[in-house]
Backbone as JSON Lines, residues from 0, in Angstrom:
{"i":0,"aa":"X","n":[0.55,-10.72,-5.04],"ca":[1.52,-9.66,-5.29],"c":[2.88,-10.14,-4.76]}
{"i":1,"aa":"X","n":[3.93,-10.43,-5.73],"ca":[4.94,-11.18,-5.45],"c":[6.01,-10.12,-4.33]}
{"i":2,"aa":"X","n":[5.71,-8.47,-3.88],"ca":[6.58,-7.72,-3.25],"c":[5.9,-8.54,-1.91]}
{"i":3,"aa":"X","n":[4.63,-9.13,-1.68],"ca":[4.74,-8.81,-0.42],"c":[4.94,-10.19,0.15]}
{"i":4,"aa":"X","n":[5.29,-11.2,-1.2],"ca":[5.81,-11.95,-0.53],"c":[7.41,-12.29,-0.59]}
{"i":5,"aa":"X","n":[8.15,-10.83,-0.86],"ca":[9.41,-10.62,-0.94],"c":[9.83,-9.68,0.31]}
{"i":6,"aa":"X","n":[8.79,-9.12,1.15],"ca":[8.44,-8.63,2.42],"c":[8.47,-9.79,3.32]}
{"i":7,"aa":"X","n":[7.58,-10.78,3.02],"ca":[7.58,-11.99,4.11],"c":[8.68,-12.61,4.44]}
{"i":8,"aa":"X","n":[9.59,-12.75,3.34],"ca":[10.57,-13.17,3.26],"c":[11.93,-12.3,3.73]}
{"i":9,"aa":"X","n":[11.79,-11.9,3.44],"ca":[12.81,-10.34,4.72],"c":[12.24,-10.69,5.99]}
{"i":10,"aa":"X","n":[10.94,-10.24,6.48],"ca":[10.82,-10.56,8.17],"c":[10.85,-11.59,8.55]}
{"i":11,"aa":"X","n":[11.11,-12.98,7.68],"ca":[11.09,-13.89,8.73],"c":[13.01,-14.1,8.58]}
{"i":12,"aa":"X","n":[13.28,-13.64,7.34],"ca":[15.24,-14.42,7.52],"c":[15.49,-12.93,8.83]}
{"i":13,"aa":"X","n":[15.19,-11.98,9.2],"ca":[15.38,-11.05,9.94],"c":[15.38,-10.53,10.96]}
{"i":14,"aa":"X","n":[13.86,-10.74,11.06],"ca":[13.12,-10.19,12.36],"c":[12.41,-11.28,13.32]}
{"i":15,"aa":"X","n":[12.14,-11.86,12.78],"ca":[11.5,-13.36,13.2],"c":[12.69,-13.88,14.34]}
{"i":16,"aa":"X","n":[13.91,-13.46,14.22],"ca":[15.0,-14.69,15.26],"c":[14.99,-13.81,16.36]}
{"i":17,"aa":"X","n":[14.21,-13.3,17.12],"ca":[13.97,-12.77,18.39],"c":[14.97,-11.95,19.21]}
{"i":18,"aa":"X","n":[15.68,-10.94,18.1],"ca":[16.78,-10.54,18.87],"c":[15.92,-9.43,19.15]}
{"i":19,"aa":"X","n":[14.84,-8.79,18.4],"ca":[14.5,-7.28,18.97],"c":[12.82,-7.65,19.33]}
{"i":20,"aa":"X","n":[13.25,-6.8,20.94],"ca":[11.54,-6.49,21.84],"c":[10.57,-5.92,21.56]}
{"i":21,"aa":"X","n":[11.18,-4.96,20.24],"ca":[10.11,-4.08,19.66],"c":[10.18,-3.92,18.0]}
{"i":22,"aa":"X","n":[9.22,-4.7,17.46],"ca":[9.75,-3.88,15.84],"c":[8.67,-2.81,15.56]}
{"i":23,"aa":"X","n":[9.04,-2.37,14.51],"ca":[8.46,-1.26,13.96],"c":[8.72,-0.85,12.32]}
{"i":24,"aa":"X","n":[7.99,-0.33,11.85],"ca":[7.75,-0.23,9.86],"c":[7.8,0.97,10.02]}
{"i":25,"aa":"X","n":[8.27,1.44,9.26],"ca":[8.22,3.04,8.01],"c":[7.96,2.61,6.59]}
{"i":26,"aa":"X","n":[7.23,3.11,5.8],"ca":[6.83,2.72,4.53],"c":[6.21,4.07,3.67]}
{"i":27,"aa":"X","n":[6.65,4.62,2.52],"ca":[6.13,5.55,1.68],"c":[5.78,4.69,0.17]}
{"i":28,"aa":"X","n":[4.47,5.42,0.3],"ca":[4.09,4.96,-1.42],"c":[3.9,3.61,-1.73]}
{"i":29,"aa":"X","n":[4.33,3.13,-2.77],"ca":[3.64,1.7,-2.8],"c":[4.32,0.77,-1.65]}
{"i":30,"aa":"X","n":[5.52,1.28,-0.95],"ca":[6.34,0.5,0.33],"c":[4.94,0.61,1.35]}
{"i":31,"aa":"X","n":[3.78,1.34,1.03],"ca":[2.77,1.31,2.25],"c":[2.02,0.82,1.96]}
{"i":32,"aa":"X","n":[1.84,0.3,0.54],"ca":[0.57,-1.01,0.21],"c":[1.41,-2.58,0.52]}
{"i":33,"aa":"X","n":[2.56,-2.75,0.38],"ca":[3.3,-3.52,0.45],"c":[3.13,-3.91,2.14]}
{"i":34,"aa":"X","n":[3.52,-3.17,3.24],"ca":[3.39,-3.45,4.14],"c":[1.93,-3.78,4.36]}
{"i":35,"aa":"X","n":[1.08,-2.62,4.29],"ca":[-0.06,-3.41,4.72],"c":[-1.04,-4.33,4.17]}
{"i":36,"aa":"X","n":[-0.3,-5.04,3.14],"ca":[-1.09,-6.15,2.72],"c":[-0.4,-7.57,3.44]}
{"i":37,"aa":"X","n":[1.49,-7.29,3.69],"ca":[2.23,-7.97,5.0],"c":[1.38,-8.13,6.04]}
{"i":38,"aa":"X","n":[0.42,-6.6,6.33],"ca":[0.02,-6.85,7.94],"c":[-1.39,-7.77,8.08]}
{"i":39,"aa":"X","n":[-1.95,-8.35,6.54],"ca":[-2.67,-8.63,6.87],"c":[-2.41,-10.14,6.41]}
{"i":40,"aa":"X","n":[-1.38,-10.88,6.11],"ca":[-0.63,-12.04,6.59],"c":[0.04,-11.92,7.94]}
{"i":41,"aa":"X","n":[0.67,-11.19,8.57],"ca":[1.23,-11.53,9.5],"c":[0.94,-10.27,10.4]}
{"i":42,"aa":"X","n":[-0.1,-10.01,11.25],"ca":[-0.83,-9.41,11.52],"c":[-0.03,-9.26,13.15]}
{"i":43,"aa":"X","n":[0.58,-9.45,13.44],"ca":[1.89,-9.82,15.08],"c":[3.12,-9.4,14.47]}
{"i":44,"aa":"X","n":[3.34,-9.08,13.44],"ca":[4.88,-8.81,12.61],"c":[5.22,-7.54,13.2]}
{"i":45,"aa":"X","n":[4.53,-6.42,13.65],"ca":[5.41,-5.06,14.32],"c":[4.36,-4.7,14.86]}
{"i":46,"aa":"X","n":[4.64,-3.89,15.9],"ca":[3.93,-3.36,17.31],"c":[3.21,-2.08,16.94]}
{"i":47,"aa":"X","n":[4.05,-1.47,15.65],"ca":[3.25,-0.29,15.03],"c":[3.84,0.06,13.74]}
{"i":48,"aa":"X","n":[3.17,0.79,12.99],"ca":[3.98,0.68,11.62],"c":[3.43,2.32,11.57]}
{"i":49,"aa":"X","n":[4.2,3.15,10.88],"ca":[3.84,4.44,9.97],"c":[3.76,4.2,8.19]}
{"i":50,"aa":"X","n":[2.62,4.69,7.95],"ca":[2.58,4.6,6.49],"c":[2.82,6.27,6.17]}
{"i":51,"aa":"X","n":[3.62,6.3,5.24],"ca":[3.18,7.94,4.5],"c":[2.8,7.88,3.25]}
{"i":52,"aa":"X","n":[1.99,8.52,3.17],"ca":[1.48,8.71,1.2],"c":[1.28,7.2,0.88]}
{"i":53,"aa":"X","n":[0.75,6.55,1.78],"ca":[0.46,4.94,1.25],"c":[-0.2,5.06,-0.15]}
{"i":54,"aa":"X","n":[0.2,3.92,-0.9],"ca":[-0.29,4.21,-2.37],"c":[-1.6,2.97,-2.24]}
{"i":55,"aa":"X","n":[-2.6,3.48,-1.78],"ca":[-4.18,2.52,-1.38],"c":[-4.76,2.38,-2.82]}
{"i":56,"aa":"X","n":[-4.22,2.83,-4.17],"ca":[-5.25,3.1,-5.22],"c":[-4.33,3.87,-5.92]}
{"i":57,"aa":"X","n":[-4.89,4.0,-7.03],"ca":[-4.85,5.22,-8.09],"c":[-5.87,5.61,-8.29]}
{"i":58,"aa":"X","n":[-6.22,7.12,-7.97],"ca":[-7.36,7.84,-8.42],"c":[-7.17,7.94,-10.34]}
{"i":59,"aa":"X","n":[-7.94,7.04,-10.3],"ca":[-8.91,7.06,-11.86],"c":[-9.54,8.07,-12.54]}
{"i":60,"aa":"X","n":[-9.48,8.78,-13.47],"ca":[-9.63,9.77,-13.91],"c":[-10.95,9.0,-14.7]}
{"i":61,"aa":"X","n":[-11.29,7.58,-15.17],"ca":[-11.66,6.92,-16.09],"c":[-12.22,5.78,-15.28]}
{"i":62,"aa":"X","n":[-13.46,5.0,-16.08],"ca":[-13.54,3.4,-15.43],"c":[-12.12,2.58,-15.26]}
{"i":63,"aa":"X","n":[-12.29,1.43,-14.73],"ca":[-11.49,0.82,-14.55],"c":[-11.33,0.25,-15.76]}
{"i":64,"aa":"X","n":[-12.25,-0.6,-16.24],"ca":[-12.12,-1.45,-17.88],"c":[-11.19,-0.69,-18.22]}
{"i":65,"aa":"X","n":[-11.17,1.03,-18.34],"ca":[-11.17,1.55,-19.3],"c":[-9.55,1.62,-19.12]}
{"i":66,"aa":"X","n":[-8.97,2.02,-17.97],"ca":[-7.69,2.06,-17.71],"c":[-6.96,0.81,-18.21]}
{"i":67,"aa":"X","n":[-7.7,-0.67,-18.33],"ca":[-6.54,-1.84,-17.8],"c":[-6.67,-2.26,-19.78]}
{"i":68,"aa":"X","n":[-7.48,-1.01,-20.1],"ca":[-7.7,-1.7,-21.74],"c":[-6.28,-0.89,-22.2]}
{"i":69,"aa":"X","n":[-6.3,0.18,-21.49],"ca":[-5.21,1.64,-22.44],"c":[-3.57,1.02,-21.8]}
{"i":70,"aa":"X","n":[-3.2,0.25,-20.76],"ca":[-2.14,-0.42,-20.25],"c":[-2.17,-1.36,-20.86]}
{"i":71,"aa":"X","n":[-3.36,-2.61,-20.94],"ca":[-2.86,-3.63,-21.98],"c":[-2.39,-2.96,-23.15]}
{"i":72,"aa":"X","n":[-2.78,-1.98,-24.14],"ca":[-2.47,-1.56,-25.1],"c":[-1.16,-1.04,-25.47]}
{"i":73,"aa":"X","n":[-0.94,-0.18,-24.3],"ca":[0.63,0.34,-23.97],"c":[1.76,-0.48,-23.72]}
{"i":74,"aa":"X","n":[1.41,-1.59,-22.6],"ca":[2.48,-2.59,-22.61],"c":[3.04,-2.99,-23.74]}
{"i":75,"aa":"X","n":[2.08,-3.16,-25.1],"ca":[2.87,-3.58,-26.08],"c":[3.52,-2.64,-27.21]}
{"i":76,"aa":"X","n":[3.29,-1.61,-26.27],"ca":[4.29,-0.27,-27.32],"c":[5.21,0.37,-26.2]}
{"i":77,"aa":"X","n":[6.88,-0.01,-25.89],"ca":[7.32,0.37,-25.03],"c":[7.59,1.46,-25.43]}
{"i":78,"aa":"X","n":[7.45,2.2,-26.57],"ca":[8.0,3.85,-26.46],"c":[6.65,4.33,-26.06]}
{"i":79,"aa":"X","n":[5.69,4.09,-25.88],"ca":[4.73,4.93,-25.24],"c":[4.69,5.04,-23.58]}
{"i":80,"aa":"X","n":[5.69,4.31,-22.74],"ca":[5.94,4.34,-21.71],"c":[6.37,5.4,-20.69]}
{"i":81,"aa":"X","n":[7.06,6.32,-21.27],"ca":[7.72,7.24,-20.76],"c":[8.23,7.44,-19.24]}
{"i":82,"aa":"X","n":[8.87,6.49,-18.86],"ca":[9.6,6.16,-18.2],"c":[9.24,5.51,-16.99]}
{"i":83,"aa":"X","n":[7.66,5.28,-16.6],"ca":[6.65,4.89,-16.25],"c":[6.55,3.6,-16.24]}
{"i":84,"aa":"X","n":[6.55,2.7,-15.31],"ca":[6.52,1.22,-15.22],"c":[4.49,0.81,-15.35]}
{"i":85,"aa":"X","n":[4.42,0.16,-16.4],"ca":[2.88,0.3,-16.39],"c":[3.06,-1.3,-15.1]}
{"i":86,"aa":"X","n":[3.93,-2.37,-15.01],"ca":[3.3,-3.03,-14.09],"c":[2.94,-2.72,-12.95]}
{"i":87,"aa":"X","n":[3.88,-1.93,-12.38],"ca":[3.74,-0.88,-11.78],"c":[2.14,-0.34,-11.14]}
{"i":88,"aa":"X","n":[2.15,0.46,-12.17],"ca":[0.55,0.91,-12.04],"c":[-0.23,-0.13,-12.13]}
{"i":89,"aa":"X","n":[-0.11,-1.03,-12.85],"ca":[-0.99,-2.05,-12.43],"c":[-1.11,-2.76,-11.37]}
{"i":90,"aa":"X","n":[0.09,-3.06,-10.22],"ca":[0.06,-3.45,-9.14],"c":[-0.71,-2.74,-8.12]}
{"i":91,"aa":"X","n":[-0.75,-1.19,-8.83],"ca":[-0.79,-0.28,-7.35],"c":[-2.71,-0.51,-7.4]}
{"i":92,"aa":"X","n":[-3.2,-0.48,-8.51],"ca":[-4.33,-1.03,-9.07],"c":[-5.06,-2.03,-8.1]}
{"i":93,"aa":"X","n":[-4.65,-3.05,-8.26],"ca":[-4.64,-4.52,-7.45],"c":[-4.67,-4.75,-5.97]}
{"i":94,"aa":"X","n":[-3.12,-3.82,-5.38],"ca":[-3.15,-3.71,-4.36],"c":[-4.18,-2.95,-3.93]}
{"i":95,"aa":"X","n":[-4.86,-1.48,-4.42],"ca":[-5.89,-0.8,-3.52],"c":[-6.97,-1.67,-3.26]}
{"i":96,"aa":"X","n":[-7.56,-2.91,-4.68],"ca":[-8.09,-3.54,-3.64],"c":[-8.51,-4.3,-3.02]}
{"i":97,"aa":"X","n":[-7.07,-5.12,-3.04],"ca":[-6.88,-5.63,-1.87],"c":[-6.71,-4.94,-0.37]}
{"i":98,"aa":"X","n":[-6.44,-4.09,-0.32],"ca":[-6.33,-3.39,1.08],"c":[-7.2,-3.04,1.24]}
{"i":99,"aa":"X","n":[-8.69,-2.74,0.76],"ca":[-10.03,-2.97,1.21],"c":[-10.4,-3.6,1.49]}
{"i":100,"aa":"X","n":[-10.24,-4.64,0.61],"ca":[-10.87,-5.92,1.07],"c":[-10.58,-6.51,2.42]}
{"i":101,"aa":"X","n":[-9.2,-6.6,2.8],"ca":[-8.43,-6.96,3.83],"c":[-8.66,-6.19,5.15]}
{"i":102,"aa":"X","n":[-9.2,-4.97,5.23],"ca":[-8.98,-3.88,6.08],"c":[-9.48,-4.21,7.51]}
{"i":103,"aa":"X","n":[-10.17,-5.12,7.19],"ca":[-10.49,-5.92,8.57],"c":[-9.97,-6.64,9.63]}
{"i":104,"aa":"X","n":[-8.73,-7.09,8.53],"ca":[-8.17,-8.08,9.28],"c":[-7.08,-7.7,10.21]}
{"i":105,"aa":"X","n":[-6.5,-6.65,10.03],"ca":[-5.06,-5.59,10.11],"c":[-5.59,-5.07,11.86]}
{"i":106,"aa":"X","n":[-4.57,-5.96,12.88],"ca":[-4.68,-5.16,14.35],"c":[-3.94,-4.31,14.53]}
{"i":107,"aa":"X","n":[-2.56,-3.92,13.79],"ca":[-1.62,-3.6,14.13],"c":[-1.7,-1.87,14.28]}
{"i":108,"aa":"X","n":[-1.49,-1.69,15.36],"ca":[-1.89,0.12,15.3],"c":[-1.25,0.82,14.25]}
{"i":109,"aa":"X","n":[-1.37,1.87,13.16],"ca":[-0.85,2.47,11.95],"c":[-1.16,4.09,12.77]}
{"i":110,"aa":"X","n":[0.41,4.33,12.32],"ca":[0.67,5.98,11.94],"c":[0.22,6.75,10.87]}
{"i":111,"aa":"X","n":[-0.37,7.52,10.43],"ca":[-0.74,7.74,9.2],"c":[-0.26,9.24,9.14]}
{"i":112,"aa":"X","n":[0.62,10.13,8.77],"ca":[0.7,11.3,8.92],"c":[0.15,11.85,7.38]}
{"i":113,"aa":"X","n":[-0.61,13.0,7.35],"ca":[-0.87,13.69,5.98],"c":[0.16,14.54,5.54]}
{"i":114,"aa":"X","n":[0.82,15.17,5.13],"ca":[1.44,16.26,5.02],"c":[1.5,16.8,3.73]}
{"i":115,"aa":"X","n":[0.66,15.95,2.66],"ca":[0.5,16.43,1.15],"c":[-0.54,15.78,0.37]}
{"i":116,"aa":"X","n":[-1.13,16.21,-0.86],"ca":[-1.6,15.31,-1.57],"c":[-0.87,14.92,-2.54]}
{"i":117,"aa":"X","n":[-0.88,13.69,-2.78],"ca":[-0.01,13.3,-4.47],"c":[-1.52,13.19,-5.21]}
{"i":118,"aa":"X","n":[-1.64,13.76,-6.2],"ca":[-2.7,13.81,-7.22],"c":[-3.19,12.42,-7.73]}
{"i":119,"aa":"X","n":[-2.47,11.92,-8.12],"ca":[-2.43,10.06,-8.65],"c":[-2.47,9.22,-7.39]}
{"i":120,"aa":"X","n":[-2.35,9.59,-6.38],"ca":[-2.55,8.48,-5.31],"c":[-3.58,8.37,-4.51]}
{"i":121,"aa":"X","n":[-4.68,8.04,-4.14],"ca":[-5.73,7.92,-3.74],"c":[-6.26,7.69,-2.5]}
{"i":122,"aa":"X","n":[-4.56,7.77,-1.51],"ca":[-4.81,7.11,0.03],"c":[-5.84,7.55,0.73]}
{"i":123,"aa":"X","n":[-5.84,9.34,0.54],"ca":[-6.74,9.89,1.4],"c":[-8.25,9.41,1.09]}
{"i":124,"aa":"X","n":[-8.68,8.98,0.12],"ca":[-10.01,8.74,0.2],"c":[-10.38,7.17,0.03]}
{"i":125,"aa":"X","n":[-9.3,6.66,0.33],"ca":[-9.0,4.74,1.38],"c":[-9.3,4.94,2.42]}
{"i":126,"aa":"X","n":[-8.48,6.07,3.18],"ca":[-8.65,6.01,4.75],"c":[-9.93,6.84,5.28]}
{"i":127,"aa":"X","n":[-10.85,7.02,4.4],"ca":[-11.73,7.81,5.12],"c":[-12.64,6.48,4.58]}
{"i":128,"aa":"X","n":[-12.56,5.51,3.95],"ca":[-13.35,4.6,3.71],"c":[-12.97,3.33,4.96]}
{"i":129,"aa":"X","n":[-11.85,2.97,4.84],"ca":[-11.63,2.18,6.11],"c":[-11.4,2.57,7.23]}
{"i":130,"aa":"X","n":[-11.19,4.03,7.71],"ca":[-10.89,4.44,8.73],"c":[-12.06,3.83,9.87]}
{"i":131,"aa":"X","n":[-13.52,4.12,8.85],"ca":[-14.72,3.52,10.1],"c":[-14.39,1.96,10.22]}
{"i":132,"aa":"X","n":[-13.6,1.04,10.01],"ca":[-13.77,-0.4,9.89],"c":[-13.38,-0.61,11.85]}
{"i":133,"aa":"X","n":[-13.66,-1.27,12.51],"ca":[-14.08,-1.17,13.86],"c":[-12.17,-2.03,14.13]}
{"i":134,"aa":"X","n":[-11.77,-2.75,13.91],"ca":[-10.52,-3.12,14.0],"c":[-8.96,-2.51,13.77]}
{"i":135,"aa":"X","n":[-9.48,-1.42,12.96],"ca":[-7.98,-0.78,12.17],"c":[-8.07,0.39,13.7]}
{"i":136,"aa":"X","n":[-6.78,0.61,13.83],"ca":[-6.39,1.59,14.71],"c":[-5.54,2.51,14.17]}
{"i":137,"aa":"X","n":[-6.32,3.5,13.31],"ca":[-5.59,4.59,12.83],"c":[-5.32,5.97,13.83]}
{"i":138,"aa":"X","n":[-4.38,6.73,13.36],"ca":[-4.03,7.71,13.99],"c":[-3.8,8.56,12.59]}
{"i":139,"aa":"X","n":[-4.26,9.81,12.62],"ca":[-4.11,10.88,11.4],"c":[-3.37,11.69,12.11]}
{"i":140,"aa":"X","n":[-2.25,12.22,11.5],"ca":[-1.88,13.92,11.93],"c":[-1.88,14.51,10.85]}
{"i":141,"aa":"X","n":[-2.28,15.62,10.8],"ca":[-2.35,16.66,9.53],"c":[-1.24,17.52,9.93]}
{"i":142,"aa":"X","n":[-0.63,17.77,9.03],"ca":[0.88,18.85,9.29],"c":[0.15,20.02,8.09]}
{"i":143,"aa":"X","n":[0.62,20.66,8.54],"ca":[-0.37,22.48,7.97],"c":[1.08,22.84,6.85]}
{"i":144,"aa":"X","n":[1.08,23.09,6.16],"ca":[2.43,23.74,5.62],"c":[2.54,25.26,5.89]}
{"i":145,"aa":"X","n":[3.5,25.69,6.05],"ca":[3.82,27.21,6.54],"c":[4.58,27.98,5.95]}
């Protein structure tokens, strides 16, 4: 996934020259598959990171075949796009799973706050799959809406 090695490349021209004692990540949406596929190359890169609404997946309405047949198909009709980046979705695809696969490797303590569901994004039922992985150090807060 060429973002996250356009991530690597930011923390090291950046963060890497030792001016700061503490770093730290904020990341929403696919910026939270992006990082934590970073954390599992450079696993010492920040002391703690917050993900929100990490995009771990797309909940599939359909098999998978079935999705990457109806995107190949679409890619080659750009008015069926509607404004919708299908690589896009196909990355976010890829990345969920890879961030399974990887979930092992990741020391870096993660913020995870809930405060919504996005219907198309699938984090919440990533983190109840890797949450048991004995290495990840998650933290959940649920915010109640009022």
């Amino acid at each position: 996934m060429h973002y996250v090695d356009d991530m690597e490349t930011l923390y090291l021209k950046e963060s890497v020259n030792g001016h700061y004692q503490q770093r730290y990540a904020l990341a929403h949406s696919m910026g939270g598959a992006i990082l934590t596929l970073f954390l599992a190359r450079q696993p010492q890169a920040f002391h703690a990171v917050t993900l929100v609404a990490p995009m771990f997946g797309i909940a599939l309405l359909m098999p998978a075949f079935l999705a990457n047949r109806i995107l190949d198909w679409a890619e080659k009709r750009p008015a069926m796009r509607n404004g919708y980046s299908l690589h896009w979705v196909r990355e976010g695809i890829h990345a969920g799973r890879n961030i399974l696969s990887l979930a092992n490797t990741i020391t870096t303590p993660i913020l995870l706050p809930c405060c919504c569901r996005q219907a198309t994004i699938a984090w919440w039922i990533t983190v109840r799959r890797i949450s048991s992985a004995p290495r990840w150090r998650w933290r959940a807060i649920t915010a109640m809406r009022g």
